[in-house]
PDB file of C-alpha atoms in Angstrom:
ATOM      1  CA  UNK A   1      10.797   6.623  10.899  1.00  0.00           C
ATOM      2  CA  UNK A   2      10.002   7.663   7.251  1.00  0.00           C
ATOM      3  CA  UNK A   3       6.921   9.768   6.416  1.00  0.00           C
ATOM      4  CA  UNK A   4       5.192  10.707   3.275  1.00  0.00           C
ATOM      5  CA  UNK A   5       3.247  13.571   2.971  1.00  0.00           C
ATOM      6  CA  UNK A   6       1.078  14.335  -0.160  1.00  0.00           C
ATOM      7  CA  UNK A   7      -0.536  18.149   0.752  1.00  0.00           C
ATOM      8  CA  UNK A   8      -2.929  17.900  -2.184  1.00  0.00           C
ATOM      9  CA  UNK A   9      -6.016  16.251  -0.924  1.00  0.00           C
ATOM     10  CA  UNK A  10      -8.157  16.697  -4.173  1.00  0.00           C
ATOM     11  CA  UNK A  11      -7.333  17.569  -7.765  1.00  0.00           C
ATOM     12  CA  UNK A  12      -9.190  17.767 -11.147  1.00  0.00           C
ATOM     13  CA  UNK A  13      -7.964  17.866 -14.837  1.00  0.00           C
ATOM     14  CA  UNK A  14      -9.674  18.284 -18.086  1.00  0.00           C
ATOM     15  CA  UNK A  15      -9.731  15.075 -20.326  1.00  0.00           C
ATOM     16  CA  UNK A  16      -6.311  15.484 -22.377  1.00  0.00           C
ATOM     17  CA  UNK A  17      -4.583  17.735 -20.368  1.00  0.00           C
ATOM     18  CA  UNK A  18      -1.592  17.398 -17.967  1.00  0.00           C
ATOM     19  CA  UNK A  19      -1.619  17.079 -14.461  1.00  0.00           C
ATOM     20  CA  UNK A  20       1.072  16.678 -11.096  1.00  0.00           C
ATOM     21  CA  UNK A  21       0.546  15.009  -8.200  1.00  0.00           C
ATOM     22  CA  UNK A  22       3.230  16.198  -5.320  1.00  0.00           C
ATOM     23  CA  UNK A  23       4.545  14.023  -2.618  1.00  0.00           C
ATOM     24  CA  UNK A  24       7.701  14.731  -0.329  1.00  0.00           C
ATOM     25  CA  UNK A  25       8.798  12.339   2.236  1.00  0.00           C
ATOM     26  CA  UNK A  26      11.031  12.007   4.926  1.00  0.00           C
ATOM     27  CA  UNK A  27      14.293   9.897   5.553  1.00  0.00           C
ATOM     28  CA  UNK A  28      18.127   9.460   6.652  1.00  0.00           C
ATOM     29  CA  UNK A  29      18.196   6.927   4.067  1.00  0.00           C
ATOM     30  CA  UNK A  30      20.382   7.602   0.837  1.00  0.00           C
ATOM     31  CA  UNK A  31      18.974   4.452  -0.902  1.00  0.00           C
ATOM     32  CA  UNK A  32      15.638   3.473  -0.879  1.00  0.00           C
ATOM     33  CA  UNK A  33      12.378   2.942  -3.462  1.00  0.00           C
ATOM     34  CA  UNK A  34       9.408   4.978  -4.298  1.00  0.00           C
ATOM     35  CA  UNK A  35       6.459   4.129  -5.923  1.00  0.00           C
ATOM     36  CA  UNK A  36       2.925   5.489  -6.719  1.00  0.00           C
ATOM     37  CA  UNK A  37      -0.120   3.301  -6.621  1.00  0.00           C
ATOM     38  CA  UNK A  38      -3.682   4.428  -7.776  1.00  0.00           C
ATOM     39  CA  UNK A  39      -6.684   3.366  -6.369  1.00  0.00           C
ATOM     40  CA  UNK A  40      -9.555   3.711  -8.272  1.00  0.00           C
ATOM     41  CA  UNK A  41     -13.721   3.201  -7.258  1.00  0.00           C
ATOM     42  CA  UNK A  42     -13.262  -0.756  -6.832  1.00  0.00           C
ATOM     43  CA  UNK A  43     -10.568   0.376  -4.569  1.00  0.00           C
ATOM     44  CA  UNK A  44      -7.728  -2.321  -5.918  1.00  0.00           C
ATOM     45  CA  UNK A  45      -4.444  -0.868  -5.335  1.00  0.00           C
ATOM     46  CA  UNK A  46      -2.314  -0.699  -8.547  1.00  0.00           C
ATOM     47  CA  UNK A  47       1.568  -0.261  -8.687  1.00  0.00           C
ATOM     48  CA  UNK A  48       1.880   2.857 -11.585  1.00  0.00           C
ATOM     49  CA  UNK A  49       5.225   3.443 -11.331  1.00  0.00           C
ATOM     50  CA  UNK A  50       8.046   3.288  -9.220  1.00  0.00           C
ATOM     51  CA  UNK A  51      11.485   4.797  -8.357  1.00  0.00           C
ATOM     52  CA  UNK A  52      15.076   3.410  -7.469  1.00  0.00           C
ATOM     53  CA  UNK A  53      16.706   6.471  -5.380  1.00  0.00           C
ATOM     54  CA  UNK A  54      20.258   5.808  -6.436  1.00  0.00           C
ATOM     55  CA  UNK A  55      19.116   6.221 -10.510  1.00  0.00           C
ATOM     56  CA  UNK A  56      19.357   9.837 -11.690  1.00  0.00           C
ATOM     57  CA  UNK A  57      16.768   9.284 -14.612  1.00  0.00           C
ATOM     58  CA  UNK A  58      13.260   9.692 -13.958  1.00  0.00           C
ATOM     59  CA  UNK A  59      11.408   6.401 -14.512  1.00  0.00           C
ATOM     60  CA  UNK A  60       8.088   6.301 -17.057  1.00  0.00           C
ATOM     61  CA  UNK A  61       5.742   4.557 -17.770  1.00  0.00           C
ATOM     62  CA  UNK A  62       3.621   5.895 -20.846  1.00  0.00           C
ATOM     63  CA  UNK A  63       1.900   8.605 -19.768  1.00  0.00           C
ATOM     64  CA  UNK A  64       2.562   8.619 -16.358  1.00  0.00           C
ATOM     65  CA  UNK A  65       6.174   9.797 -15.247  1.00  0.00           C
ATOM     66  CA  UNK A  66       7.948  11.286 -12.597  1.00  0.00           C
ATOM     67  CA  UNK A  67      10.309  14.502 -11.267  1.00  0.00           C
ATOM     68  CA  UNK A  68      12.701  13.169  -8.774  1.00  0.00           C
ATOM     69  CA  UNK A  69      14.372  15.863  -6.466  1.00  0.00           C
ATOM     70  CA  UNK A  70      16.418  13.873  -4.130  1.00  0.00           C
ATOM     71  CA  UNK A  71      18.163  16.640  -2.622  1.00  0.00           C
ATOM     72  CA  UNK A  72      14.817  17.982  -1.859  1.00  0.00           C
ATOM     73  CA  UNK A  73      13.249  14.600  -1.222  1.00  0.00           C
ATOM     74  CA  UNK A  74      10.258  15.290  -3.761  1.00  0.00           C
ATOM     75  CA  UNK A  75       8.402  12.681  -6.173  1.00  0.00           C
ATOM     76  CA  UNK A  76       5.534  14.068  -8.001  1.00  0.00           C
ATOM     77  CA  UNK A  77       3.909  11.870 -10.658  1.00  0.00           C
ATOM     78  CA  UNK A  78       3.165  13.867 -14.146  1.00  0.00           C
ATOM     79  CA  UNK A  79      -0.078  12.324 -16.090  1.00  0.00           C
ATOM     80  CA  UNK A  80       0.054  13.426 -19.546  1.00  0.00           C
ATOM     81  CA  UNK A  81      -2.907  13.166 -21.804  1.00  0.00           C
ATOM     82  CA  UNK A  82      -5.170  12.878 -18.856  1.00  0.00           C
ATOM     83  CA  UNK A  83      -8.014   9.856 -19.681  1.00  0.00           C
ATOM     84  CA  UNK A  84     -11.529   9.470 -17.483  1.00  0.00           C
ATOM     85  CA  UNK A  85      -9.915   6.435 -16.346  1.00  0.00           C
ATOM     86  CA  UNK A  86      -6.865   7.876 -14.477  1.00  0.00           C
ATOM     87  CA  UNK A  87      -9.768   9.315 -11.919  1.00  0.00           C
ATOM     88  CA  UNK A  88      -8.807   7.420  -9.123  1.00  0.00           C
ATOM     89  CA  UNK A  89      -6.701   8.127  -5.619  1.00  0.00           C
ATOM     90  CA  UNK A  90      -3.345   8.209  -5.943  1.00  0.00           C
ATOM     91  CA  UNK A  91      -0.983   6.805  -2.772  1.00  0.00           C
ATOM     92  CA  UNK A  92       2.860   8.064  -3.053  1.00  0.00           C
ATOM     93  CA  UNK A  93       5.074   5.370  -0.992  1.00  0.00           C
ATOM     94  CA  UNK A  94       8.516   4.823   0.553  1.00  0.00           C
ATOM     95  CA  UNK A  95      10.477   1.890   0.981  1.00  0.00           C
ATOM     96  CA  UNK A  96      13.769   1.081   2.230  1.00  0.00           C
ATOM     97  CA  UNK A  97      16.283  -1.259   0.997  1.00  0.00           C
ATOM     98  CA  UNK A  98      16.993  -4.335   1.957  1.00  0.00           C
ATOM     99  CA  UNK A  99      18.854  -4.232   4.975  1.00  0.00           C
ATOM    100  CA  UNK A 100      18.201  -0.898   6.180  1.00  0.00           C
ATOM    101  CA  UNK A 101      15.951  -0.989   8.621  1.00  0.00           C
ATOM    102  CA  UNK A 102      12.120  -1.379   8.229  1.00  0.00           C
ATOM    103  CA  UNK A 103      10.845  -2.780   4.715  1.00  0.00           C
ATOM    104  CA  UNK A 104       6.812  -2.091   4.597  1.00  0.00           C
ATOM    105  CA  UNK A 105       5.612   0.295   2.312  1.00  0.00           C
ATOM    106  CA  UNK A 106       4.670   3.589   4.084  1.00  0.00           C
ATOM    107  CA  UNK A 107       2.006   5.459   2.090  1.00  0.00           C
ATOM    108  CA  UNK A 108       1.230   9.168   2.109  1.00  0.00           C
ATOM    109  CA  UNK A 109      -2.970   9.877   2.620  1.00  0.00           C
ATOM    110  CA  UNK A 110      -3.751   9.756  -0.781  1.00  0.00           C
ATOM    111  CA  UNK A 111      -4.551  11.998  -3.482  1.00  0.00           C
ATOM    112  CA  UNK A 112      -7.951  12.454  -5.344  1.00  0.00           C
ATOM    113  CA  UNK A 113      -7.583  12.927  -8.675  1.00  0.00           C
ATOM    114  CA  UNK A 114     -11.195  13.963 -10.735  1.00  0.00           C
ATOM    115  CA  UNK A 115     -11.075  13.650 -14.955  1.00  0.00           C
ATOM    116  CA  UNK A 116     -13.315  16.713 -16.400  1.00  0.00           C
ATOM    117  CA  UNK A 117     -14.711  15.690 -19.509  1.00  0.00           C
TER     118      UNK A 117
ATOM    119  CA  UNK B   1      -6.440 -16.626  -9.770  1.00  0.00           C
ATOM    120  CA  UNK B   2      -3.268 -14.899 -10.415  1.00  0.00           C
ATOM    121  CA  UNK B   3      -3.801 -12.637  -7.825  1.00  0.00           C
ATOM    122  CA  UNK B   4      -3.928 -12.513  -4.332  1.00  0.00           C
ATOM    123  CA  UNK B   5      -7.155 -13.530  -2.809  1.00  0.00           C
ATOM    124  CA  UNK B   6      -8.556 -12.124   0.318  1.00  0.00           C
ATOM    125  CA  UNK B   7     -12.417 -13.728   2.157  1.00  0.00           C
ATOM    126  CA  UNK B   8     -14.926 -12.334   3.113  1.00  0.00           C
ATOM    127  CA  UNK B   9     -15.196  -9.669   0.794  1.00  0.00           C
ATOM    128  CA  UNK B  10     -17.153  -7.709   3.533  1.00  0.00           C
ATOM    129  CA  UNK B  11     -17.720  -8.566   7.396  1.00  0.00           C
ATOM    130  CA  UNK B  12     -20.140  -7.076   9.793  1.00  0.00           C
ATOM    131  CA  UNK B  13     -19.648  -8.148  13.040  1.00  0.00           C
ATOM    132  CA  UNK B  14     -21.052  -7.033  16.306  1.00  0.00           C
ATOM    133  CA  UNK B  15     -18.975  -5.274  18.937  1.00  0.00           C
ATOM    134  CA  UNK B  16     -17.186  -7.689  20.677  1.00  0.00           C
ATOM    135  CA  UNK B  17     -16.933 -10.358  18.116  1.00  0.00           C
ATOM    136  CA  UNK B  18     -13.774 -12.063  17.215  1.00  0.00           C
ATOM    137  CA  UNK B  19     -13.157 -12.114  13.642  1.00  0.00           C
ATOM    138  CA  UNK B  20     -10.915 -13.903  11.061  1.00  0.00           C
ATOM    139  CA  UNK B  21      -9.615 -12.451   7.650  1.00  0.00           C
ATOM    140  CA  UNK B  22      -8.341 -14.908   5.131  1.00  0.00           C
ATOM    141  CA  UNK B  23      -5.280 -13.643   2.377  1.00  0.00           C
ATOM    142  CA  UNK B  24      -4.592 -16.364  -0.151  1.00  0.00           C
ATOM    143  CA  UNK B  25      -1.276 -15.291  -1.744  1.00  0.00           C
ATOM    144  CA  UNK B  26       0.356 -15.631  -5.097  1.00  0.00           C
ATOM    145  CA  UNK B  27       1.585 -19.402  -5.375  1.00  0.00           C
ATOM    146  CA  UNK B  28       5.219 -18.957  -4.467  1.00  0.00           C
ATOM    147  CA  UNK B  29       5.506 -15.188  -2.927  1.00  0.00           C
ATOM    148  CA  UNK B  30       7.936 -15.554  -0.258  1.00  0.00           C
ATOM    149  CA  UNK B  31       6.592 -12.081   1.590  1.00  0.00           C
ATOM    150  CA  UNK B  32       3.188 -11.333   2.699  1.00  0.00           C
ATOM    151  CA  UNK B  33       2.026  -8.256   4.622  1.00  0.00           C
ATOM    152  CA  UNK B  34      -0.807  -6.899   6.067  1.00  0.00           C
ATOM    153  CA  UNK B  35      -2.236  -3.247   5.921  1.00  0.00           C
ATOM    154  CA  UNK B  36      -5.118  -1.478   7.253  1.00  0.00           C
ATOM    155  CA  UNK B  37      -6.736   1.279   5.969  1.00  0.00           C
ATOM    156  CA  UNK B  38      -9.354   3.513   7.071  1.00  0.00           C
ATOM    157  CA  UNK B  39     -11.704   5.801   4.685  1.00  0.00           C
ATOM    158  CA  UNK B  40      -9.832   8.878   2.684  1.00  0.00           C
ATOM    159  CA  UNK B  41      -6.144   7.285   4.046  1.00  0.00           C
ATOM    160  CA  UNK B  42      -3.543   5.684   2.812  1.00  0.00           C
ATOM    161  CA  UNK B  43      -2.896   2.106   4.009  1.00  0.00           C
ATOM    162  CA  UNK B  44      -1.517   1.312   6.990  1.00  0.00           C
ATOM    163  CA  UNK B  45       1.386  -1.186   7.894  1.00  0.00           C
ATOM    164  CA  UNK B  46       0.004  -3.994  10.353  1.00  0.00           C
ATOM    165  CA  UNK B  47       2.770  -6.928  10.088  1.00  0.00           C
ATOM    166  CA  UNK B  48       4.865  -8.804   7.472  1.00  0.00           C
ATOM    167  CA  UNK B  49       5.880 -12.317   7.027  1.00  0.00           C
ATOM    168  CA  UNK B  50       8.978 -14.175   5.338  1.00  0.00           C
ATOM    169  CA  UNK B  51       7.828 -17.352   4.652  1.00  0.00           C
ATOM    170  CA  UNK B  52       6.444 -18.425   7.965  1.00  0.00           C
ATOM    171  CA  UNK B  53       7.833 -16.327  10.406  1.00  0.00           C
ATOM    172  CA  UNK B  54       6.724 -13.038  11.061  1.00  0.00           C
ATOM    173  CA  UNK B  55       9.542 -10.761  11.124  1.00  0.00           C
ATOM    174  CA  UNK B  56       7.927  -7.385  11.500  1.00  0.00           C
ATOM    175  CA  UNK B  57       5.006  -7.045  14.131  1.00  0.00           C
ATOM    176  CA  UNK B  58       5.798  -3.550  14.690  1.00  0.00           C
ATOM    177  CA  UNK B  59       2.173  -1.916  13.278  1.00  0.00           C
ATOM    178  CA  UNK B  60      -0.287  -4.430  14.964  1.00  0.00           C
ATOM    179  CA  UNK B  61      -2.209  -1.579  17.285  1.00  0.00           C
ATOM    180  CA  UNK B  62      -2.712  -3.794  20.020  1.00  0.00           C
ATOM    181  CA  UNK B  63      -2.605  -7.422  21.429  1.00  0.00           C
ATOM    182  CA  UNK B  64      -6.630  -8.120  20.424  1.00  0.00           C
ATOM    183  CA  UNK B  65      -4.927  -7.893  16.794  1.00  0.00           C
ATOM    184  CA  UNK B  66      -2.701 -11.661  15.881  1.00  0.00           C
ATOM    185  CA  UNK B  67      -1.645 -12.945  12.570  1.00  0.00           C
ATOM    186  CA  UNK B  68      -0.425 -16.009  11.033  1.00  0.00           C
ATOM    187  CA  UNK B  69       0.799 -18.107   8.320  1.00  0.00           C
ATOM    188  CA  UNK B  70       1.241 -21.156   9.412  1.00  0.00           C
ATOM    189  CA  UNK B  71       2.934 -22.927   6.166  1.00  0.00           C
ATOM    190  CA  UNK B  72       4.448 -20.169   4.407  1.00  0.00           C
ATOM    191  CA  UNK B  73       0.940 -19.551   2.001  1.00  0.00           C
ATOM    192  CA  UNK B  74      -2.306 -18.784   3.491  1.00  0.00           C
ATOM    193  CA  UNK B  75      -2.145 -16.172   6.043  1.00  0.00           C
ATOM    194  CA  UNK B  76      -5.053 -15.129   8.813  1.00  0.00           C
ATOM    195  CA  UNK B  77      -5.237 -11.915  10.784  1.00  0.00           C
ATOM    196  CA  UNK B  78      -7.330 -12.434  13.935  1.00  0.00           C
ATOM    197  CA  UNK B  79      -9.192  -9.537  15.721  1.00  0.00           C
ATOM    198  CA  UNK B  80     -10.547 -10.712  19.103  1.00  0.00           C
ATOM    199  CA  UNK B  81     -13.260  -9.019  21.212  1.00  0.00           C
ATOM    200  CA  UNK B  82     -13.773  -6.423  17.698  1.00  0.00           C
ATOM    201  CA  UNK B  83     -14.445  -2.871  18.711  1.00  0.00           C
ATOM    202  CA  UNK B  84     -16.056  -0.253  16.124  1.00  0.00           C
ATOM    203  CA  UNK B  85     -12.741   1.681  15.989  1.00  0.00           C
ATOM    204  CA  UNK B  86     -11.434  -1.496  14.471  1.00  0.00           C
ATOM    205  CA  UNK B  87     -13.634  -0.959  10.977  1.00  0.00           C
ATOM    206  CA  UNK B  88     -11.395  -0.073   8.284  1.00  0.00           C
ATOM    207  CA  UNK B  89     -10.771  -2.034   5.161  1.00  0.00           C
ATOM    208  CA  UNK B  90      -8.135  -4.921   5.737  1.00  0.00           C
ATOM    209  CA  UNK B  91      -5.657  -5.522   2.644  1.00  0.00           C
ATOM    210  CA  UNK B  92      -3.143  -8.710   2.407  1.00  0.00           C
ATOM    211  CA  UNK B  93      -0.416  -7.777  -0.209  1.00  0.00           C
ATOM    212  CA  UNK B  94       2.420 -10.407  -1.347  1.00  0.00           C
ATOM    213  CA  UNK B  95       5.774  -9.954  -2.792  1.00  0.00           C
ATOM    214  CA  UNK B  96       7.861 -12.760  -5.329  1.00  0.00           C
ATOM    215  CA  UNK B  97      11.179 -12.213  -2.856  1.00  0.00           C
ATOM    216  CA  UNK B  98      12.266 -11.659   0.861  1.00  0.00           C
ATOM    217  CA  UNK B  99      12.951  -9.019   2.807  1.00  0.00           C
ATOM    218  CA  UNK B 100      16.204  -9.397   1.952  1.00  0.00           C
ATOM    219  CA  UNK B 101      17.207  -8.995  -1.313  1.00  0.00           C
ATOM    220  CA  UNK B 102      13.821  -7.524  -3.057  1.00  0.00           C
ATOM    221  CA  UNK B 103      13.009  -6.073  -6.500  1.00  0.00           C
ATOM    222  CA  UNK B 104       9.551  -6.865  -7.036  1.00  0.00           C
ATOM    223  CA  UNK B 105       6.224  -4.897  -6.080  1.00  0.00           C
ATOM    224  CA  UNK B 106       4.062  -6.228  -4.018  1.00  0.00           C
ATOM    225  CA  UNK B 107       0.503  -7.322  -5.524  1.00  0.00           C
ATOM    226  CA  UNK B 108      -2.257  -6.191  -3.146  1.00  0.00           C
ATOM    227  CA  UNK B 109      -5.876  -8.089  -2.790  1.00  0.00           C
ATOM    228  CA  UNK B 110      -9.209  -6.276  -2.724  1.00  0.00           C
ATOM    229  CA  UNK B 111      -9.303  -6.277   0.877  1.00  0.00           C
ATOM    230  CA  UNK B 112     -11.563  -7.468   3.502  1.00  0.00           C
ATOM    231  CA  UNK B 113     -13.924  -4.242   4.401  1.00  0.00           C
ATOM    232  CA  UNK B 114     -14.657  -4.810   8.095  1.00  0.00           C
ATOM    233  CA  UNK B 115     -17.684  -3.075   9.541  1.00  0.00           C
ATOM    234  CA  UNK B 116     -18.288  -3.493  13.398  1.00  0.00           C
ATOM    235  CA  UNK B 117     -21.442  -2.567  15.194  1.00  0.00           C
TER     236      UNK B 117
END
């Protein structure tokens, strides 16, 4: 079974600054997704950005990228220009491909992310 | 609305109680899943459906816990004879495509917050 771990349970940033949320994860899987969701206060869950495994480039999405290490099976999410609205939890996930096996989304615990003003 | 719709919004029950939570899908998502998710965690997987039938069971904790979606839309997870280690926010999500040949996110609702006393 996969597993994603995210070992930061809390982090803070200054308004405008940079910031990088770690997850690693665990699979035999060479193809698969990854995504990041944030949760904020009204505790929607919204898709931020997300990862095909077999694509070398790092996906973005404005200020919010990522630094995928396959070999090491690592997918932090980078917030640049930091904003009091990014304050939220953040939720790394894995998903396999079609076909292989299992096909929910398997979320790490979460990390809380506090904006300094 | 465009989204997916969950009822009630909140449910306090008594201990024992069976209870019913409603997910109201995007008109013409093929996949709908269920997730559970307790305080400071990250969701977790109950079942999934494709279309009507429910391919994945796998994450229901135990037979008090059923779902269903009887015509392929509107989907109902069941808890009978509720117990308090049962509270825990209940989210529906729904995907555009299958299981089997998938691209798009899934769209989560605001989730049923179940409280049982």
């Amino acid at each position: 079974a996969q597993t994603v771990t995210q070992s930061q349970p809390e982090m803070s940033v200054q308004e405008a600054e940079t910031v990088t949320l770690s997850c690693t994860y665990d699979t035999s899987e060479s193809d698969y997704y990854l995504f990041w969701y944030k949760q904020p206060p009204s505790r929607q869950m919204i898709l931020v950005i997300r990862q095909e495994a077999y694509k070398q480039q790092n996906a973005t999405e404005n200020r919010f990228s990522v630094n995928f290490q396959k070999a090491a099976k690592s997918f932090s999410l980078k917030i640049s220009d930091s904003q009091l609205g990014d304050a939220a939890m953040y939720f790394c996930a894995y998903r396999n491909l079609p076909g292989a096996g299992s096909y929910q989304l398997t979320f790490g615990k979460g990390t809380k992310l506090s904006v300094i003003p | 609305g465009a989204g997916v719709s969950q009822s009630p919004r909140y449910k306090v029950t008594k201990r024992g109680q069976d209870v019913a939570l409603r997910c109201d899908p995007i008109s013409g998502h093929v996949s709908l899943y269920w997730y559970r998710q307790a305080l400071g965690q990250g969701p977790e997987f109950l079942t999934y459906f494709n279309y009507e039938a429910q391919q994945d069971k796998s994450g229901l904790p135990n037979d008090r816990f059923s779902a269903e979606r009887p015509e392929g839309s509107i989907s109902t997870l069941t808890i009978q004879r509720t117990e308090q280690r049962d509270s825990a926010m209940y989210r529906c999500a729904s995907s555009l495509e299958g299981a089997s040949s998938y691209n798009s996110p899934l769209h989560f609702g605001n989730g049923t917050r179940l409280t049982v006393t």
